XYZ file of C-alpha atoms in Angstrom:
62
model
C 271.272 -96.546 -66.625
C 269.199 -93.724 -66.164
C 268.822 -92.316 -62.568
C 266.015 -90.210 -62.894
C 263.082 -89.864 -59.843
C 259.111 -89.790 -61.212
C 257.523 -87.817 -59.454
C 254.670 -88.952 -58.155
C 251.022 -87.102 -56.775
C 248.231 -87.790 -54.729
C 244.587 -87.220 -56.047
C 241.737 -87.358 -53.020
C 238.131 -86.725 -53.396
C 236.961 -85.995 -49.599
C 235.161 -88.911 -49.109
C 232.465 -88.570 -45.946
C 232.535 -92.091 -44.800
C 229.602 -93.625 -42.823
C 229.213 -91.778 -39.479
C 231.684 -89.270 -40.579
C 230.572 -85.349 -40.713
C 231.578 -83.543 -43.575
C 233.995 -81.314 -41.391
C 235.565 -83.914 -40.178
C 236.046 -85.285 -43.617
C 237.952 -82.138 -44.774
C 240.172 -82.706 -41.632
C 241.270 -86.094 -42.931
C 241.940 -85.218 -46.281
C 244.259 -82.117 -45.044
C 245.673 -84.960 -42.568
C 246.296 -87.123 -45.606
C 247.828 -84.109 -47.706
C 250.193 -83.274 -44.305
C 251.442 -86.881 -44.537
C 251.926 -87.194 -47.991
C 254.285 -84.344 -47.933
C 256.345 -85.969 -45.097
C 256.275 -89.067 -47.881
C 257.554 -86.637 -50.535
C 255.340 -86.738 -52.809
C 255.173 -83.856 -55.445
C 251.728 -82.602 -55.348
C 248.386 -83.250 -53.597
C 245.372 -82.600 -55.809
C 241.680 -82.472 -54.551
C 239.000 -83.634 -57.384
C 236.157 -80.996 -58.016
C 232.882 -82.451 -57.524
C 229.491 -81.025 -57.133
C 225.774 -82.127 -56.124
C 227.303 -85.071 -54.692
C 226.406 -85.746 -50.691
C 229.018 -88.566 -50.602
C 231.679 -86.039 -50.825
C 233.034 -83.348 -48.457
C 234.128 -80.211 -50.906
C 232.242 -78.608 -53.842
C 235.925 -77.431 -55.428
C 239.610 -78.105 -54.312
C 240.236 -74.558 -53.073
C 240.860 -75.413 -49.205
């Protein structure tokens, strides 16, 4: 039997929830990257999205 770990990622897309600014936003999804780490997960990847006011970034470069 085969022993080998998947490696498993985390995809978020910033979401600016409902009486949220979109600074504070950002600070949750780097919370939510911080704590994924401690979880040991393999990557955290941040979706590109533009023209969208529902989401905090315009690209994942932050």
């Amino acid at each position: 039997m085969s022993t080998t770990k998947i490696r498993l990622s985390v995809l978020d897309q910033s979401p600016i929830r409902k009486g949220v600014t979109a600074e504070q936003a950002i600070q949750e999804t780097i919370a939510l990257a911080k704590y994924t780490e401690q979880l040991g997960y393999t990557r955290f990847w941040v979706s590109e999205h533009h023209n969208t006011g529902s989401l905090a970034g315009s690209t994942p470069k932050f």
